[in-house]
XYZ file of C-alpha atoms in Angstrom:
341
model
C -7.687 -16.289 -19.289
C -7.747 -12.501 -19.677
C -4.756 -10.611 -18.274
C -3.458 -7.042 -18.458
C 0.241 -7.060 -19.266
C 3.261 -4.802 -19.499
C 4.589 -5.439 -23.000
C 7.055 -2.515 -23.072
C 7.972 0.441 -20.903
C 6.785 3.958 -21.716
C 3.754 2.549 -23.482
C 0.244 1.474 -22.524
C -0.718 -1.849 -20.990
C -2.299 -4.514 -23.182
C -5.241 -6.814 -22.476
C -4.389 -10.272 -23.785
C -5.132 -13.991 -23.434
C -2.595 -16.002 -21.412
C -2.590 -19.529 -19.961
C -4.400 -19.932 -16.647
C -1.935 -20.604 -13.785
C -1.899 -24.122 -12.376
C -0.594 -25.797 -9.230
C 3.124 -26.501 -9.628
C 4.206 -27.176 -6.036
C 2.676 -28.700 -2.885
C 2.245 -25.296 -1.190
C 0.882 -23.446 -4.218
C -2.501 -21.709 -4.103
C -4.325 -20.482 -7.200
C -6.753 -17.645 -6.471
C -9.662 -16.517 -8.628
C -9.285 -12.755 -8.511
C -12.258 -10.818 -7.138
C -10.546 -7.456 -7.083
C -7.145 -5.973 -7.950
C -6.070 -2.578 -6.661
C -4.731 0.044 -9.049
C -1.678 1.636 -7.460
C 0.527 4.604 -8.324
C 3.416 2.127 -8.362
C 1.773 0.637 -11.460
C 2.235 4.004 -13.163
C 5.867 4.087 -12.017
C 6.389 0.592 -13.471
C 5.176 1.775 -16.873
C 7.518 4.751 -16.605
C 10.406 2.300 -16.241
C 11.275 3.236 -12.657
C 11.284 -0.415 -11.572
C 12.938 -1.885 -14.678
C 16.449 -2.257 -13.246
C 15.298 -3.018 -9.709
C 12.807 -5.756 -10.538
C 14.648 -7.420 -13.417
C 11.320 -8.784 -14.629
C 11.101 -10.166 -18.154
C 8.431 -8.705 -20.418
C 5.659 -9.335 -21.097
C 4.216 -9.970 -17.648
C 0.943 -9.362 -15.798
C 0.851 -6.327 -13.553
C -1.132 -5.881 -10.274
C 0.102 -6.333 -6.684
C -3.027 -5.657 -4.554
C -5.186 -8.737 -4.818
C -8.049 -10.574 -3.171
C -10.443 -13.290 -4.279
C -11.465 -16.891 -3.759
C -9.249 -19.969 -3.476
C -9.549 -21.861 -6.766
C -7.028 -24.695 -6.296
C -4.486 -25.783 -3.688
C -1.385 -27.952 -3.562
C -1.284 -31.255 -1.683
C 0.430 -29.754 1.392
C -1.835 -26.722 1.863
C -3.786 -26.898 5.131
C -4.585 -23.274 6.036
C -7.130 -22.639 3.265
C -9.465 -24.685 1.090
C -11.139 -24.210 -2.269
C -13.842 -21.535 -2.048
C -12.348 -19.582 0.872
C -12.319 -15.800 0.582
C -8.755 -14.554 0.867
C -6.594 -11.489 0.603
C -3.037 -11.947 -0.642
C 0.057 -10.724 1.118
C 1.893 -9.021 -1.763
C 5.072 -11.088 -1.378
C 5.631 -14.783 -1.989
C 8.161 -15.647 0.735
C 10.378 -18.625 1.478
C 9.565 -19.071 5.173
C 13.075 -20.311 5.907
C 15.380 -17.290 5.956
C 16.200 -15.233 9.037
C 13.811 -12.436 8.034
C 10.873 -14.823 7.525
C 11.548 -16.592 10.817
C 11.571 -13.176 12.511
C 8.207 -12.241 11.017
C 9.720 -9.635 8.682
C 8.218 -11.158 5.553
C 8.864 -8.042 3.481
C 12.626 -8.546 3.894
C 12.641 -12.208 2.811
C 15.961 -13.108 1.200
C 14.317 -15.225 -1.502
C 10.979 -13.606 -2.317
C 8.850 -12.921 -5.362
C 6.563 -9.911 -5.689
C 3.617 -10.685 -8.017
C 2.840 -7.621 -10.088
C 6.393 -6.294 -9.676
C 8.807 -9.102 -10.590
C 6.342 -11.920 -11.343
C 2.847 -12.259 -12.808
C 0.291 -10.300 -10.786
C -3.436 -9.893 -10.358
C -4.720 -7.748 -13.236
C -6.108 -11.049 -14.429
C -8.739 -13.673 -13.772
C -6.411 -15.959 -11.765
C -3.138 -15.660 -9.861
C -0.783 -18.272 -8.408
C 0.701 -17.598 -4.971
C 1.569 -19.798 -1.966
C -0.037 -20.860 1.289
C 2.208 -18.452 3.231
C 0.718 -15.497 1.384
C -3.030 -16.054 1.755
C -5.024 -14.593 4.648
C -8.644 -15.664 5.065
C -11.053 -12.754 5.347
C -14.286 -12.441 7.286
C -17.464 -13.692 5.608
C -18.859 -10.165 5.837
C -16.104 -8.779 3.619
C -15.982 -8.983 -0.162
C -12.688 -9.336 -2.101
C -13.309 -6.296 -4.313
C -13.953 -4.136 -1.240
C -10.685 -5.030 0.513
C -8.259 -5.863 -2.334
C -6.239 -2.653 -2.018
C -5.704 -3.340 1.672
C -3.278 -6.034 0.470
C -0.642 -3.403 -0.275
C -1.905 0.150 0.234
C -3.680 -0.832 3.433
C -0.861 -3.089 4.591
C 1.730 -0.386 3.967
C -0.377 2.210 5.774
C -0.949 -0.152 8.704
C 2.731 -1.066 8.984
C 3.760 2.593 9.163
C 0.888 3.682 11.425
C 1.691 0.853 13.837
C 5.225 2.240 14.136
C 3.738 5.636 14.970
C 1.511 4.035 17.599
C 4.490 2.350 19.264
C 6.496 5.572 19.579
C 3.843 8.133 20.560
C 1.652 8.914 23.537
C -2.005 9.997 23.654
C -2.192 13.662 22.742
C 0.939 13.668 20.594
C 0.460 15.098 17.107
C 0.932 13.029 13.962
C 0.780 14.879 10.656
C -0.384 12.677 7.775
C 0.869 14.054 4.450
C -1.401 12.812 1.685
C -4.997 11.807 2.371
C -5.559 9.760 -0.766
C -5.387 6.017 -1.368
C -2.943 5.241 1.453
C -3.515 8.281 3.619
C -7.225 7.746 4.209
C -6.408 4.233 5.439
C -3.554 5.448 7.635
C -5.834 7.979 9.330
C -8.330 5.262 10.227
C -5.604 2.953 11.523
C -4.127 5.699 13.703
C -7.555 6.323 15.209
C -8.042 2.604 15.827
C -4.711 1.750 17.471
C -3.232 4.986 18.840
C -4.120 8.071 20.843
C -2.476 10.662 18.602
C -4.110 13.822 17.342
C -4.244 13.332 13.569
C -3.600 16.340 11.329
C -4.012 15.621 7.601
C -2.384 17.740 4.878
C -3.139 17.438 1.161
C -3.084 19.713 -1.881
C -6.450 18.421 -3.070
C -9.487 19.910 -1.261
C -11.489 16.755 -2.035
C -8.840 14.627 -0.298
C -8.942 17.011 2.667
C -12.703 16.466 2.897
C -12.157 12.700 2.763
C -9.613 12.995 5.590
C -12.192 14.783 7.732
C -14.824 12.175 6.869
C -12.614 9.257 7.976
C -11.621 10.821 11.283
C -8.781 13.344 10.991
C -8.888 15.751 13.943
C -7.745 18.562 11.660
C -7.451 18.652 7.871
C -5.481 21.335 6.063
C -5.181 22.211 2.383
C -1.520 22.476 1.375
C -1.744 26.026 0.040
C 1.615 27.397 1.174
C 0.481 28.220 4.702
C 0.142 24.626 5.849
C 3.543 24.313 7.522
C 2.884 27.406 9.620
C -0.619 26.152 10.429
C 0.846 22.944 11.840
C 3.433 24.873 13.826
C 0.676 27.111 15.205
C -1.388 24.055 16.171
C 1.559 22.646 18.116
C 2.507 25.873 19.847
C 5.541 26.220 17.610
C 7.021 22.897 18.718
C 6.208 20.857 15.654
C 4.673 17.387 15.494
C 5.947 14.338 17.311
C 5.459 12.262 14.166
C 5.124 12.842 10.425
C 3.640 10.105 8.255
C 4.423 10.996 4.629
C 2.418 9.013 2.093
C 3.552 11.270 -0.788
C 7.364 11.516 -0.760
C 7.532 13.874 -3.735
C 6.438 17.300 -4.933
C 8.022 19.043 -1.969
C 6.377 16.946 0.721
C 9.705 15.884 2.213
C 10.609 19.527 2.842
C 7.245 20.083 4.520
C 7.726 16.977 6.620
C 11.069 18.070 7.964
C 9.832 21.623 8.602
C 6.762 20.393 10.522
C 8.665 17.860 12.645
C 9.434 18.665 16.265
C 12.604 17.962 18.218
C 13.273 14.260 18.787
C 10.466 13.556 16.328
C 10.111 10.687 13.874
C 9.561 11.188 10.156
C 8.044 8.038 8.614
C 8.449 7.975 4.825
C 6.124 5.813 2.730
C 5.747 7.605 -0.616
C 8.713 8.072 -2.892
C 9.876 10.124 -5.851
C 12.269 12.750 -4.526
C 15.300 12.962 -2.254
C 15.248 13.991 1.393
C 17.689 16.851 1.849
C 18.461 17.480 5.520
C 21.758 18.868 6.804
C 23.306 16.344 9.166
C 23.753 19.054 11.786
C 19.964 19.490 11.852
C 19.441 15.750 12.289
C 21.883 15.700 15.179
C 20.961 18.945 16.919
C 17.228 18.174 16.848
C 17.804 14.417 17.249
C 15.244 13.577 14.583
C 14.815 10.208 12.899
C 13.944 9.416 9.280
C 12.373 5.972 8.985
C 11.545 4.101 5.784
C 8.534 1.805 5.482
C 8.179 -1.136 3.103
C 4.828 -2.913 2.766
C 4.250 -4.911 5.981
C 4.319 -8.391 7.440
C 1.844 -11.254 7.218
C 0.896 -10.552 10.849
C 0.303 -6.892 9.990
C -2.123 -7.996 7.269
C -3.984 -10.335 9.640
C -4.343 -7.516 12.181
C -5.566 -5.120 9.505
C -8.195 -7.643 8.420
C -9.468 -7.769 12.012
C -9.900 -3.988 11.988
C -11.659 -4.223 8.615
C -14.020 -6.933 9.870
C -14.893 -4.738 12.873
C -15.612 -1.787 10.588
C -12.777 0.305 12.011
C -11.005 0.549 8.650
C -13.105 1.044 5.539
C -11.603 1.306 2.084
C -13.120 3.987 -0.155
C -13.131 2.529 -3.658
C -14.067 3.175 -7.254
C -14.567 -0.065 -9.171
C -13.826 -0.651 -12.861
C -14.261 -3.785 -15.006
C -10.919 -5.408 -15.842
C -11.377 -4.365 -19.484
C -11.488 -0.699 -18.362
C -7.981 -0.846 -16.869
C -6.790 2.119 -18.952
C -9.670 4.271 -17.717
C -8.738 3.403 -14.130
C -5.063 4.241 -14.686
C -5.926 7.506 -16.425
C -8.235 8.519 -13.579
C -5.543 7.711 -11.030
C -2.909 9.646 -12.947
C -5.253 12.644 -13.240
C -5.989 12.654 -9.502
C -9.649 11.779 -10.029
C -9.734 8.718 -7.759
C -10.755 9.298 -4.143
C -9.488 6.359 -2.144
C -8.492 3.405 -4.344
C -9.405 2.211 -7.822
C -10.241 -1.507 -8.056
C -10.303 -3.684 -11.172
C -12.914 -6.441 -11.098
C -12.543 -9.344 -13.581
């Protein structure tokens, strides 16, 4: 089958022929890929940022946002059958550890992460397990929802935390209205009563934020922090949801956060520098967010089926993977780029 692989760091991906995955265990599921999301993490992988953390052996197939159709199942699989449309939770989890039994799949003690430390979905087929496949509504197509498997799941997981800790009328500032941010805005509108203020450097992303339901969208032009403070009467926001995590966004986030507020960090790339006296005196919280649980993904798929969360996509044939990555790196993708085998 065709697969796009990392053959070395600091160099371009390669399209190659590799063996098609087969069923090896009773709970295995092989999925025919209908769409694979192109994520900024894929760029970070090529830059070598994940080399030490993942420990993956090269070459391997990249791609961690995947959806498609069930192609084959192991003898013990009962939750899906051949032909079912599915979206894949990004982790392959054991189901037996304390984290799995608590529903915190993303903290499984014995997990694999296809596309990060195992073969992923920039390919025609991918092997996962029964625990990782979520059936999707007949009205949804794999290529239209693939990026919800990670970008959408991550955005939902963080936005759900915001919803649990805020009241109607509270202000949540969403930093970054791109691939994750435009999903997070929709989720906040669907499950919370917060006033959503979106901030992004890119005017096109600001327009997208307005289109998907932000109550206020601001271009990050140097006056944005003061604009947020003015909107909140000088108090700052009750919640910050930072989908960027670099380029100065962490400084903005802290400066826009009100007393006893929560700063939810999703994007990464720089350090958060906050004097401990400021954390204590304002009693603020900095909260990390990693992907999301299987239940989070099921709930997100319900919102998608009801039309409350719509993924804005640009689709590319699998062979045009480099074009997709270049567009993403250049900031030309509004929403998410999707590779279609």
